[in-house]
């Protein structure tokens, strides 16, 4: 298939957009692994949409035309063969061969045409949805009335309640559950069209992409499916209340395995979650047709599912065979088990990963798991209660597997010096220090190498133990007693009593909450334990185990660190027709080629790269590196100088001067949350913050994600409607924080981007040191140091990328640290051309003042 110069586009594309689309088209056609860099604000999303979808439509048309042409050629050959005067036997033989070949091609063509007819039929179903909805609601209302009358006639079976609940809690041996529904439509031998899977980090970024799709020329030409987790799509309130994704998944599957009879309905009502989901199957075709007919985001699909009273999660999955462009978040694609359970097949399909600048780190985070001492102790004691309650009902296999799990848990928390009688609040010997283990070394040290982890995990999955344990704690939390004697209780029994309240959410339980950052508080600790045990299945060379003792056993944790992200990217590289990594700042690209593609087994000649300049003219951006403050104090915000109050005072004076000359919005990025808090409090105490506030409304990056939109709205309001004598806003943010990626500070929202210091990761971190050692050994001798340097500059470049968002935008970038003088080549190419190094603060102020004076004059 030949590439074409003409791409459909909603407006005349920039030259760099044409270049991007042409390179992308060729990359998809040749089955390459591409790394595409297009600065933020250059229309990257629209270039991806128009380049990739043009290739897909061309490819589909080419398939049909090639089959039609091949069939026509065979028809001519068959006709010549029939009219041939050759020996009748050879003519017959030749004719049979040609007919057989023609039939195979005709079958392929018919399958494609049937696929298109099926999709069109679903879309037509969606168009007639209003009339069908009315009849559906009438049928459903009559059905409910009929069930109510049946209930009135049913006998009192309340004495069966305990028996039925206990049966629900018993382990299920051997049964294998698939992540699917009994009521899912079996499509049979459906034609498998070539699909494009577009992947971004968050649902909000996918929503932005959908917004671009709706503006594109392909709005009505392409079937778009948006996939999401049950957590996002589930419309069953009883399931949604579980909150934890694993529990939602398990309960959803369980509801579909159960069928309720009239006899048991009263018992069903008394349970906390019904035994059959009212939204499955529903009329899935209606929602599938709606999804195929109109491009919609997650919220829109969930709302339509609720209106149609059918499950959006399964409708989106069932729609995959009919889709051409499938939108998915990172986790769904990059995590193999999730990918398989979601019905995603990458074989011969296209994968495009947007916002891929942190892809390596994302894969590492996704496959790195932490389990705390609190998790281990809670899980052990929940399991102990469960075994005590039902030990007479378990099979020999279940007893053995439960004993093995208990053994593993005991061995894991003994690495902190804990015992079965320990409490999460018990202190730990302060002499114990953090330690890194290789996987085999850790298993030998803890003695869990004597257990077959693979078989144990299979038992936990097939028996649905985590769900059973969750239900057990909710049902019997207040009633379980392990000891009949009335002697004074202590140790493990005292701890057991502390977690017996329903849902483990009592005051005692809350007091045991760990202070480990970002730990998800769950009353089902087995989920975390299982995730950690699954990590032990990795190759020994690909990961490490970090053991970190806290001040108490509960605050201590064990963490699996993935060092080789390529181990989880190998199948993707091997299966997909083409893989495209796209981002605003992908430099240094050799990280992706060496640590991801080549390490995953790709041939070097299959890898292609593309990088383009920015669309904004050079006079619309200026980058200043400043080495000294207003009074001549040298700017070097390294770790040793972070507590230097004179340096912070100098920073405050510099910000005040900048506020006097920069209009509208200023965003100040600081290296860490701790340093941001230190700077803010010191400037507030010294009175400099008050002086800044007379010129700009001062805002701080919120600690909660839920507060981000509110702060941004207030920030924008003070810029668009300033109260005299103020002339805009100043926002303190954190490099790598909530505001440094994915947000737009366009036009007046970001007339100046300031980065204070260089955000190097903590070199003393055991995790970082081990990662650097791994890279030095497995990539090249200096790969570790390069990784350390790149980690800093990639974060800085992301902050800089917030500055200009379209061709007519303009902004200034100011880098506060003398060390940037040696890092100019690590800055984005489009910013390098405007870099000016200032050794005096006055020259920098003059440069910035001149820049804005010129822009003000042009706007008049």
PDB file of C-alpha atoms in Angstrom, residues 19-289:
ATOM      1  CA  UNK A  19       5.309  15.001   8.199  1.00  0.00           C
ATOM      2  CA  UNK A  20       4.025  13.278  11.350  1.00  0.00           C
ATOM      3  CA  UNK A  21       1.080  11.662   9.534  1.00  0.00           C
ATOM      4  CA  UNK A  22       3.193  10.494   6.583  1.00  0.00           C
ATOM      5  CA  UNK A  23       5.789   8.907   8.879  1.00  0.00           C
ATOM      6  CA  UNK A  24       3.062   7.294  11.001  1.00  0.00           C
ATOM      7  CA  UNK A  25       1.308   5.915   7.897  1.00  0.00           C
ATOM      8  CA  UNK A  26       4.525   4.302   6.639  1.00  0.00           C
ATOM      9  CA  UNK A  27       5.308   2.969  10.111  1.00  0.00           C
ATOM     10  CA  UNK A  28       1.924   1.225  10.369  1.00  0.00           C
ATOM     11  CA  UNK A  29       2.134  -0.134   6.854  1.00  0.00           C
ATOM     12  CA  UNK A  30       5.621  -1.611   7.400  1.00  0.00           C
ATOM     13  CA  UNK A  31       4.837  -3.023  10.860  1.00  0.00           C
ATOM     14  CA  UNK A  32       7.485  -0.931  12.609  1.00  0.00           C
ATOM     15  CA  UNK A  33       8.046   0.000  16.234  1.00  0.00           C
ATOM     16  CA  UNK A  34       7.883   3.787  16.245  1.00  0.00           C
ATOM     17  CA  UNK A  35       8.891   6.475  18.732  1.00  0.00           C
ATOM     18  CA  UNK A  36       7.178   9.764  17.834  1.00  0.00           C
ATOM     19  CA  UNK A  37       7.949  13.076  19.501  1.00  0.00           C
ATOM     20  CA  UNK A  38       5.725  16.071  18.796  1.00  0.00           C
ATOM     21  CA  UNK A  39       5.835  18.966  21.300  1.00  0.00           C
ATOM     22  CA  UNK A  40       2.704  19.675  23.289  1.00  0.00           C
ATOM     23  CA  UNK A  41       0.623  22.232  21.439  1.00  0.00           C
ATOM     24  CA  UNK A  42       1.523  21.000  17.942  1.00  0.00           C
ATOM     25  CA  UNK A  43      -1.713  19.057  17.412  1.00  0.00           C
ATOM     26  CA  UNK A  44      -0.230  15.639  18.150  1.00  0.00           C
ATOM     27  CA  UNK A  45      -3.583  13.979  18.959  1.00  0.00           C
ATOM     28  CA  UNK A  46      -5.218  15.103  15.713  1.00  0.00           C
ATOM     29  CA  UNK A  47      -2.145  13.997  13.750  1.00  0.00           C
ATOM     30  CA  UNK A  48      -2.373  10.542  15.322  1.00  0.00           C
ATOM     31  CA  UNK A  49      -6.117  10.333  14.605  1.00  0.00           C
ATOM     32  CA  UNK A  50      -5.926  11.402  10.971  1.00  0.00           C
ATOM     33  CA  UNK A  51      -2.728   9.505  10.148  1.00  0.00           C
ATOM     34  CA  UNK A  52      -3.689   6.205  11.805  1.00  0.00           C
ATOM     35  CA  UNK A  53      -7.348   6.152  10.775  1.00  0.00           C
ATOM     36  CA  UNK A  54      -6.513   6.960   7.159  1.00  0.00           C
ATOM     37  CA  UNK A  55      -4.159   3.979   7.126  1.00  0.00           C
ATOM     38  CA  UNK A  56      -6.823   1.736   8.706  1.00  0.00           C
ATOM     39  CA  UNK A  57      -9.559   2.712   6.226  1.00  0.00           C
ATOM     40  CA  UNK A  58      -7.141   2.402   3.294  1.00  0.00           C
ATOM     41  CA  UNK A  59      -6.041  -1.008   4.562  1.00  0.00           C
ATOM     42  CA  UNK A  60      -9.636  -2.265   4.904  1.00  0.00           C
ATOM     43  CA  UNK A  61     -10.518  -1.060   1.400  1.00  0.00           C
ATOM     44  CA  UNK A  62      -7.325  -2.599   0.021  1.00  0.00           C
ATOM     45  CA  UNK A  63      -8.205  -5.989   1.549  1.00  0.00           C
ATOM     46  CA  UNK A  64     -11.592  -6.034  -0.163  1.00  0.00           C
ATOM     47  CA  UNK A  65     -10.288  -4.758  -3.502  1.00  0.00           C
ATOM     48  CA  UNK A  66      -7.427  -7.285  -3.510  1.00  0.00           C
ATOM     49  CA  UNK A  67      -9.826 -10.156  -2.810  1.00  0.00           C
ATOM     50  CA  UNK A  68     -12.260  -8.945  -5.477  1.00  0.00           C
ATOM     51  CA  UNK A  69      -9.453  -8.567  -7.999  1.00  0.00           C
ATOM     52  CA  UNK A  70      -8.017 -12.003  -7.187  1.00  0.00           C
ATOM     53  CA  UNK A  71     -11.455 -13.608  -7.595  1.00  0.00           C
ATOM     54  CA  UNK A  72     -11.904 -11.890 -10.982  1.00  0.00           C
ATOM     55  CA  UNK A  73      -8.526 -13.210 -12.154  1.00  0.00           C
ATOM     56  CA  UNK A  74      -9.480 -16.732 -11.087  1.00  0.00           C
ATOM     57  CA  UNK A  75     -12.851 -16.418 -12.855  1.00  0.00           C
ATOM     58  CA  UNK A  76     -11.011 -15.617 -16.081  1.00  0.00           C
ATOM     59  CA  UNK A  77      -8.682 -18.577 -15.600  1.00  0.00           C
ATOM     60  CA  UNK A  78     -11.617 -20.908 -14.923  1.00  0.00           C
ATOM     61  CA  UNK A  79     -13.405 -19.689 -18.070  1.00  0.00           C
ATOM     62  CA  UNK A  80     -10.288 -20.256 -20.180  1.00  0.00           C
ATOM     63  CA  UNK A  81      -9.885 -23.668 -18.612  1.00  0.00           C
ATOM     64  CA  UNK A  82     -13.474 -24.649 -19.502  1.00  0.00           C
ATOM     65  CA  UNK A  83     -12.980 -23.563 -23.142  1.00  0.00           C
ATOM     66  CA  UNK A  84      -9.605 -25.261 -23.367  1.00  0.00           C
ATOM     67  CA  UNK A  85      -9.111 -28.080 -25.847  1.00  0.00           C
ATOM     68  CA  UNK A  86      -6.551 -29.844 -23.676  1.00  0.00           C
ATOM     69  CA  UNK A  87      -6.932 -33.337 -22.261  1.00  0.00           C
ATOM     70  CA  UNK A  88     -10.228 -33.447 -20.313  1.00  0.00           C
ATOM     71  CA  UNK A  89      -8.583 -35.013 -17.242  1.00  0.00           C
ATOM     72  CA  UNK A  90      -5.975 -32.264 -16.889  1.00  0.00           C
ATOM     73  CA  UNK A  91      -8.693 -29.656 -17.558  1.00  0.00           C
ATOM     74  CA  UNK A  92     -10.885 -31.085 -14.809  1.00  0.00           C
ATOM     75  CA  UNK A  93      -7.956 -31.256 -12.384  1.00  0.00           C
ATOM     76  CA  UNK A  94      -6.972 -27.663 -13.121  1.00  0.00           C
ATOM     77  CA  UNK A  95     -10.577 -26.531 -12.830  1.00  0.00           C
ATOM     78  CA  UNK A  96     -10.981 -28.176  -9.397  1.00  0.00           C
ATOM     79  CA  UNK A  97      -7.793 -26.479  -8.155  1.00  0.00           C
ATOM     80  CA  UNK A  98      -8.907 -23.054  -9.384  1.00  0.00           C
ATOM     81  CA  UNK A  99     -12.408 -23.453  -7.914  1.00  0.00           C
ATOM     82  CA  UNK A 100     -10.955 -24.475  -4.572  1.00  0.00           C
ATOM     83  CA  UNK A 101      -8.681 -21.427  -4.553  1.00  0.00           C
ATOM     84  CA  UNK A 102     -11.598 -19.193  -5.596  1.00  0.00           C
ATOM     85  CA  UNK A 103     -13.831 -20.593  -2.863  1.00  0.00           C
ATOM     86  CA  UNK A 104     -11.244 -19.822  -0.178  1.00  0.00           C
ATOM     87  CA  UNK A 105     -10.969 -16.200  -1.378  1.00  0.00           C
ATOM     88  CA  UNK A 106     -14.741 -15.903  -1.710  1.00  0.00           C
ATOM     89  CA  UNK A 107     -15.179 -17.131   1.884  1.00  0.00           C
ATOM     90  CA  UNK A 108     -12.757 -14.452   3.129  1.00  0.00           C
ATOM     91  CA  UNK A 109     -14.609 -11.742   1.203  1.00  0.00           C
ATOM     92  CA  UNK A 110     -18.001 -12.972   2.425  1.00  0.00           C
ATOM     93  CA  UNK A 111     -16.756 -12.950   6.013  1.00  0.00           C
ATOM     94  CA  UNK A 112     -15.715  -9.300   5.652  1.00  0.00           C
ATOM     95  CA  UNK A 113     -19.063  -8.366   4.098  1.00  0.00           C
ATOM     96  CA  UNK A 114     -20.969 -10.306   6.768  1.00  0.00           C
ATOM     97  CA  UNK A 115     -18.944  -8.530   9.471  1.00  0.00           C
ATOM     98  CA  UNK A 116     -19.964  -5.174   7.987  1.00  0.00           C
ATOM     99  CA  UNK A 117     -23.623  -6.240   7.772  1.00  0.00           C
ATOM    100  CA  UNK A 118     -23.635  -7.371  11.418  1.00  0.00           C
ATOM    101  CA  UNK A 119     -22.172  -4.059  12.539  1.00  0.00           C
ATOM    102  CA  UNK A 120     -24.674  -2.080  10.468  1.00  0.00           C
ATOM    103  CA  UNK A 121     -27.507  -4.144  11.939  1.00  0.00           C
ATOM    104  CA  UNK A 122     -26.413  -3.248  15.483  1.00  0.00           C
ATOM    105  CA  UNK A 123     -26.270   0.431  14.532  1.00  0.00           C
ATOM    106  CA  UNK A 124     -29.758   0.213  13.025  1.00  0.00           C
ATOM    107  CA  UNK A 125     -30.962  -1.376  16.259  1.00  0.00           C
ATOM    108  CA  UNK A 126     -29.692   1.670  18.146  1.00  0.00           C
ATOM    109  CA  UNK A 127     -31.613   4.026  15.855  1.00  0.00           C
ATOM    110  CA  UNK A 128     -34.922   2.347  16.734  1.00  0.00           C
ATOM    111  CA  UNK A 129     -34.086   2.274  20.421  1.00  0.00           C
ATOM    112  CA  UNK A 130     -36.816   4.628  21.696  1.00  0.00           C
ATOM    113  CA  UNK A 131     -39.749   2.454  20.628  1.00  0.00           C
ATOM    114  CA  UNK A 132     -38.060  -0.684  21.893  1.00  0.00           C
ATOM    115  CA  UNK A 133     -37.278   0.975  25.229  1.00  0.00           C
ATOM    116  CA  UNK A 134     -40.987   1.601  25.825  1.00  0.00           C
ATOM    117  CA  UNK A 135     -41.952  -1.986  25.185  1.00  0.00           C
ATOM    118  CA  UNK A 136     -38.972  -3.207  27.219  1.00  0.00           C
ATOM    119  CA  UNK A 137     -39.998  -1.135  30.250  1.00  0.00           C
ATOM    120  CA  UNK A 138     -43.569  -2.436  29.989  1.00  0.00           C
ATOM    121  CA  UNK A 139     -42.375  -6.040  29.889  1.00  0.00           C
ATOM    122  CA  UNK A 140     -40.042  -5.411  32.830  1.00  0.00           C
ATOM    123  CA  UNK A 141     -42.792  -3.758  34.899  1.00  0.00           C
ATOM    124  CA  UNK A 142     -45.127  -6.712  34.290  1.00  0.00           C
ATOM    125  CA  UNK A 143     -42.331  -9.100  35.215  1.00  0.00           C
ATOM    126  CA  UNK A 144     -41.646  -7.304  38.529  1.00  0.00           C
ATOM    127  CA  UNK A 145     -45.370  -7.291  39.411  1.00  0.00           C
ATOM    128  CA  UNK A 146     -45.516 -11.014  38.687  1.00  0.00           C
ATOM    129  CA  UNK A 147     -42.490 -11.697  40.916  1.00  0.00           C
ATOM    130  CA  UNK A 148     -44.037  -9.656  43.755  1.00  0.00           C
ATOM    131  CA  UNK A 149     -47.216 -11.706  43.606  1.00  0.00           C
ATOM    132  CA  UNK A 150     -45.131 -14.894  43.687  1.00  0.00           C
ATOM    133  CA  UNK A 151     -43.294 -13.637  46.756  1.00  0.00           C
ATOM    134  CA  UNK A 152     -46.577 -13.051  48.542  1.00  0.00           C
ATOM    135  CA  UNK A 153     -47.405 -16.729  48.050  1.00  0.00           C
ATOM    136  CA  UNK A 154     -43.978 -18.080  49.064  1.00  0.00           C
ATOM    137  CA  UNK A 155     -43.504 -19.838  52.402  1.00  0.00           C
ATOM    138  CA  UNK A 156     -41.363 -18.625  55.275  1.00  0.00           C
ATOM    139  CA  UNK A 157     -37.900 -20.088  54.773  1.00  0.00           C
ATOM    140  CA  UNK A 158     -35.965 -17.860  57.195  1.00  0.00           C
ATOM    141  CA  UNK A 159     -34.667 -20.951  58.990  1.00  0.00           C
ATOM    142  CA  UNK A 160     -32.590 -21.689  55.878  1.00  0.00           C
ATOM    143  CA  UNK A 161     -30.729 -18.358  56.086  1.00  0.00           C
ATOM    144  CA  UNK A 162     -27.714 -19.418  58.156  1.00  0.00           C
ATOM    145  CA  UNK A 163     -27.322 -22.626  56.194  1.00  0.00           C
ATOM    146  CA  UNK A 164     -27.337 -20.821  52.846  1.00  0.00           C
ATOM    147  CA  UNK A 165     -24.911 -18.100  53.988  1.00  0.00           C
ATOM    148  CA  UNK A 166     -22.442 -20.665  55.329  1.00  0.00           C
ATOM    149  CA  UNK A 167     -22.648 -22.576  52.058  1.00  0.00           C
ATOM    150  CA  UNK A 168     -21.685 -19.364  50.289  1.00  0.00           C
ATOM    151  CA  UNK A 169     -18.578 -19.011  52.457  1.00  0.00           C
ATOM    152  CA  UNK A 170     -17.193 -22.512  51.855  1.00  0.00           C
ATOM    153  CA  UNK A 171     -14.306 -22.894  49.436  1.00  0.00           C
ATOM    154  CA  UNK A 172     -14.999 -24.009  45.904  1.00  0.00           C
ATOM    155  CA  UNK A 173     -12.559 -26.706  44.858  1.00  0.00           C
ATOM    156  CA  UNK A 174     -11.447 -27.195  41.256  1.00  0.00           C
ATOM    157  CA  UNK A 175     -13.966 -24.760  39.720  1.00  0.00           C
ATOM    158  CA  UNK A 176     -12.276 -22.494  37.170  1.00  0.00           C
ATOM    159  CA  UNK A 177     -13.785 -19.062  36.666  1.00  0.00           C
ATOM    160  CA  UNK A 178     -13.234 -16.998  33.591  1.00  0.00           C
ATOM    161  CA  UNK A 179     -13.669 -13.273  33.549  1.00  0.00           C
ATOM    162  CA  UNK A 180     -16.822 -13.482  31.525  1.00  0.00           C
ATOM    163  CA  UNK A 181     -20.543 -13.841  31.654  1.00  0.00           C
ATOM    164  CA  UNK A 182     -22.654 -16.880  30.998  1.00  0.00           C
ATOM    165  CA  UNK A 183     -24.966 -14.557  29.162  1.00  0.00           C
ATOM    166  CA  UNK A 184     -22.355 -13.038  26.900  1.00  0.00           C
ATOM    167  CA  UNK A 185     -23.121 -13.410  23.240  1.00  0.00           C
ATOM    168  CA  UNK A 186     -21.116 -16.080  21.514  1.00  0.00           C
ATOM    169  CA  UNK A 187     -20.072 -14.507  18.233  1.00  0.00           C
ATOM    170  CA  UNK A 188     -18.870 -17.710  16.667  1.00  0.00           C
ATOM    171  CA  UNK A 189     -16.463 -17.453  13.776  1.00  0.00           C
ATOM    172  CA  UNK A 190     -16.690 -13.689  13.436  1.00  0.00           C
ATOM    173  CA  UNK A 191     -14.322 -11.979  11.028  1.00  0.00           C
ATOM    174  CA  UNK A 192     -11.418 -10.469  12.964  1.00  0.00           C
ATOM    175  CA  UNK A 193     -10.825  -7.045  11.503  1.00  0.00           C
ATOM    176  CA  UNK A 194      -7.590  -5.149  12.047  1.00  0.00           C
ATOM    177  CA  UNK A 195      -7.981  -2.816  15.021  1.00  0.00           C
ATOM    178  CA  UNK A 196      -6.097   0.138  16.438  1.00  0.00           C
ATOM    179  CA  UNK A 197      -5.755   0.108  20.229  1.00  0.00           C
ATOM    180  CA  UNK A 198      -5.128   3.620  21.491  1.00  0.00           C
ATOM    181  CA  UNK A 199      -3.784   3.751  25.022  1.00  0.00           C
ATOM    182  CA  UNK A 200      -3.317   6.695  27.394  1.00  0.00           C
ATOM    183  CA  UNK A 201      -2.605   6.943  31.107  1.00  0.00           C
ATOM    184  CA  UNK A 202      -5.935   8.121  32.511  1.00  0.00           C
ATOM    185  CA  UNK A 203      -9.629   8.234  31.642  1.00  0.00           C
ATOM    186  CA  UNK A 204      -9.464  12.045  31.581  1.00  0.00           C
ATOM    187  CA  UNK A 205      -6.765  11.928  28.890  1.00  0.00           C
ATOM    188  CA  UNK A 206      -8.869   9.452  26.920  1.00  0.00           C
ATOM    189  CA  UNK A 207     -11.808  11.843  27.273  1.00  0.00           C
ATOM    190  CA  UNK A 208      -9.659  14.632  25.801  1.00  0.00           C
ATOM    191  CA  UNK A 209      -8.750  12.308  22.921  1.00  0.00           C
ATOM    192  CA  UNK A 210     -12.457  11.564  22.347  1.00  0.00           C
ATOM    193  CA  UNK A 211     -13.043  15.329  22.165  1.00  0.00           C
ATOM    194  CA  UNK A 212     -10.443  15.513  19.376  1.00  0.00           C
ATOM    195  CA  UNK A 213     -12.034  12.519  17.623  1.00  0.00           C
ATOM    196  CA  UNK A 214     -15.362  14.333  17.548  1.00  0.00           C
ATOM    197  CA  UNK A 215     -13.689  17.263  15.761  1.00  0.00           C
ATOM    198  CA  UNK A 216     -11.993  14.991  13.222  1.00  0.00           C
ATOM    199  CA  UNK A 217     -13.202  14.131   9.684  1.00  0.00           C
ATOM    200  CA  UNK A 218     -13.604  10.513  10.855  1.00  0.00           C
ATOM    201  CA  UNK A 219     -16.435  11.253  13.286  1.00  0.00           C
ATOM    202  CA  UNK A 220     -18.960   9.147  11.336  1.00  0.00           C
ATOM    203  CA  UNK A 221     -16.591   6.776   9.539  1.00  0.00           C
ATOM    204  CA  UNK A 222     -15.059   4.828  12.405  1.00  0.00           C
ATOM    205  CA  UNK A 223     -16.455   2.614  15.180  1.00  0.00           C
ATOM    206  CA  UNK A 224     -14.883   3.656  18.483  1.00  0.00           C
ATOM    207  CA  UNK A 225     -15.080   1.526  21.641  1.00  0.00           C
ATOM    208  CA  UNK A 226     -14.013   2.911  25.016  1.00  0.00           C
ATOM    209  CA  UNK A 227     -12.939   0.251  27.512  1.00  0.00           C
ATOM    210  CA  UNK A 228     -12.763   0.794  31.264  1.00  0.00           C
ATOM    211  CA  UNK A 229     -12.751  -1.252  34.464  1.00  0.00           C
ATOM    212  CA  UNK A 230     -15.839  -2.486  36.282  1.00  0.00           C
ATOM    213  CA  UNK A 231     -15.086   0.234  38.817  1.00  0.00           C
ATOM    214  CA  UNK A 232     -15.848   2.842  36.140  1.00  0.00           C
ATOM    215  CA  UNK A 233     -18.626   1.020  34.302  1.00  0.00           C
ATOM    216  CA  UNK A 234     -20.552  -0.909  36.964  1.00  0.00           C
ATOM    217  CA  UNK A 235     -24.086   0.477  37.471  1.00  0.00           C
ATOM    218  CA  UNK A 236     -25.057  -1.986  40.224  1.00  0.00           C
ATOM    219  CA  UNK A 237     -24.988   0.103  43.427  1.00  0.00           C
ATOM    220  CA  UNK A 238     -24.568  -2.998  45.616  1.00  0.00           C
ATOM    221  CA  UNK A 239     -21.397  -3.909  43.744  1.00  0.00           C
ATOM    222  CA  UNK A 240     -20.030  -0.370  43.468  1.00  0.00           C
ATOM    223  CA  UNK A 241     -20.088   0.050  47.245  1.00  0.00           C
ATOM    224  CA  UNK A 242     -17.300  -2.561  47.550  1.00  0.00           C
ATOM    225  CA  UNK A 243     -14.932   0.103  46.106  1.00  0.00           C
ATOM    226  CA  UNK A 244     -11.890  -2.199  45.848  1.00  0.00           C
ATOM    227  CA  UNK A 245     -11.421  -3.266  42.199  1.00  0.00           C
ATOM    228  CA  UNK A 246     -10.556  -6.911  42.970  1.00  0.00           C
ATOM    229  CA  UNK A 247     -13.650  -7.320  45.143  1.00  0.00           C
ATOM    230  CA  UNK A 248     -15.851  -5.699  42.507  1.00  0.00           C
ATOM    231  CA  UNK A 249     -14.476  -8.089  39.888  1.00  0.00           C
ATOM    232  CA  UNK A 250     -14.999 -11.174  42.022  1.00  0.00           C
ATOM    233  CA  UNK A 251     -18.494 -10.236  43.171  1.00  0.00           C
ATOM    234  CA  UNK A 252     -19.553  -9.419  39.608  1.00  0.00           C
ATOM    235  CA  UNK A 253     -18.437 -12.855  38.418  1.00  0.00           C
ATOM    236  CA  UNK A 254     -20.105 -14.531  41.370  1.00  0.00           C
ATOM    237  CA  UNK A 255     -23.460 -12.877  40.641  1.00  0.00           C
ATOM    238  CA  UNK A 256     -23.388 -14.241  37.122  1.00  0.00           C
ATOM    239  CA  UNK A 257     -22.736 -17.798  38.346  1.00  0.00           C
ATOM    240  CA  UNK A 258     -25.760 -17.775  40.658  1.00  0.00           C
ATOM    241  CA  UNK A 259     -29.366 -18.373  39.694  1.00  0.00           C
ATOM    242  CA  UNK A 260     -32.128 -17.551  42.170  1.00  0.00           C
ATOM    243  CA  UNK A 261     -35.297 -19.552  42.668  1.00  0.00           C
ATOM    244  CA  UNK A 262     -38.560 -18.325  44.180  1.00  0.00           C
ATOM    245  CA  UNK A 263     -37.930 -20.534  47.184  1.00  0.00           C
ATOM    246  CA  UNK A 264     -34.748 -18.690  48.102  1.00  0.00           C
ATOM    247  CA  UNK A 265     -35.781 -15.139  47.300  1.00  0.00           C
ATOM    248  CA  UNK A 266     -36.505 -14.202  50.904  1.00  0.00           C
ATOM    249  CA  UNK A 267     -33.081 -15.454  51.905  1.00  0.00           C
ATOM    250  CA  UNK A 268     -31.553 -13.473  49.037  1.00  0.00           C
ATOM    251  CA  UNK A 269     -33.119 -10.234  50.260  1.00  0.00           C
ATOM    252  CA  UNK A 270     -31.466 -10.597  53.648  1.00  0.00           C
ATOM    253  CA  UNK A 271     -27.988 -10.789  52.159  1.00  0.00           C
ATOM    254  CA  UNK A 272     -25.964  -7.633  51.663  1.00  0.00           C
ATOM    255  CA  UNK A 273     -25.503  -8.254  47.935  1.00  0.00           C
ATOM    256  CA  UNK A 274     -28.109  -9.938  45.809  1.00  0.00           C
ATOM    257  CA  UNK A 275     -27.213 -13.195  44.129  1.00  0.00           C
ATOM    258  CA  UNK A 276     -28.076 -12.101  40.586  1.00  0.00           C
ATOM    259  CA  UNK A 277     -27.220  -8.860  38.818  1.00  0.00           C
ATOM    260  CA  UNK A 278     -30.341  -7.176  37.442  1.00  0.00           C
ATOM    261  CA  UNK A 279     -28.316  -5.553  34.652  1.00  0.00           C
ATOM    262  CA  UNK A 280     -27.082  -8.808  33.087  1.00  0.00           C
ATOM    263  CA  UNK A 281     -27.730  -9.675  30.420  1.00  0.00           C
ATOM    264  CA  UNK A 282     -30.185  -6.864  29.714  1.00  0.00           C
ATOM    265  CA  UNK A 283     -30.405  -6.051  26.035  1.00  0.00           C
ATOM    266  CA  UNK A 284     -26.724  -5.755  25.228  1.00  0.00           C
ATOM    267  CA  UNK A 285     -27.345  -5.206  21.491  1.00  0.00           C
ATOM    268  CA  UNK A 286     -29.035  -1.888  22.200  1.00  0.00           C
ATOM    269  CA  UNK A 287     -26.056  -0.489  24.059  1.00  0.00           C
ATOM    270  CA  UNK A 288     -23.530  -2.045  21.646  1.00  0.00           C
ATOM    271  CA  UNK A 289     -25.369  -0.398  18.753  1.00  0.00           C
TER     272      UNK A 289
END
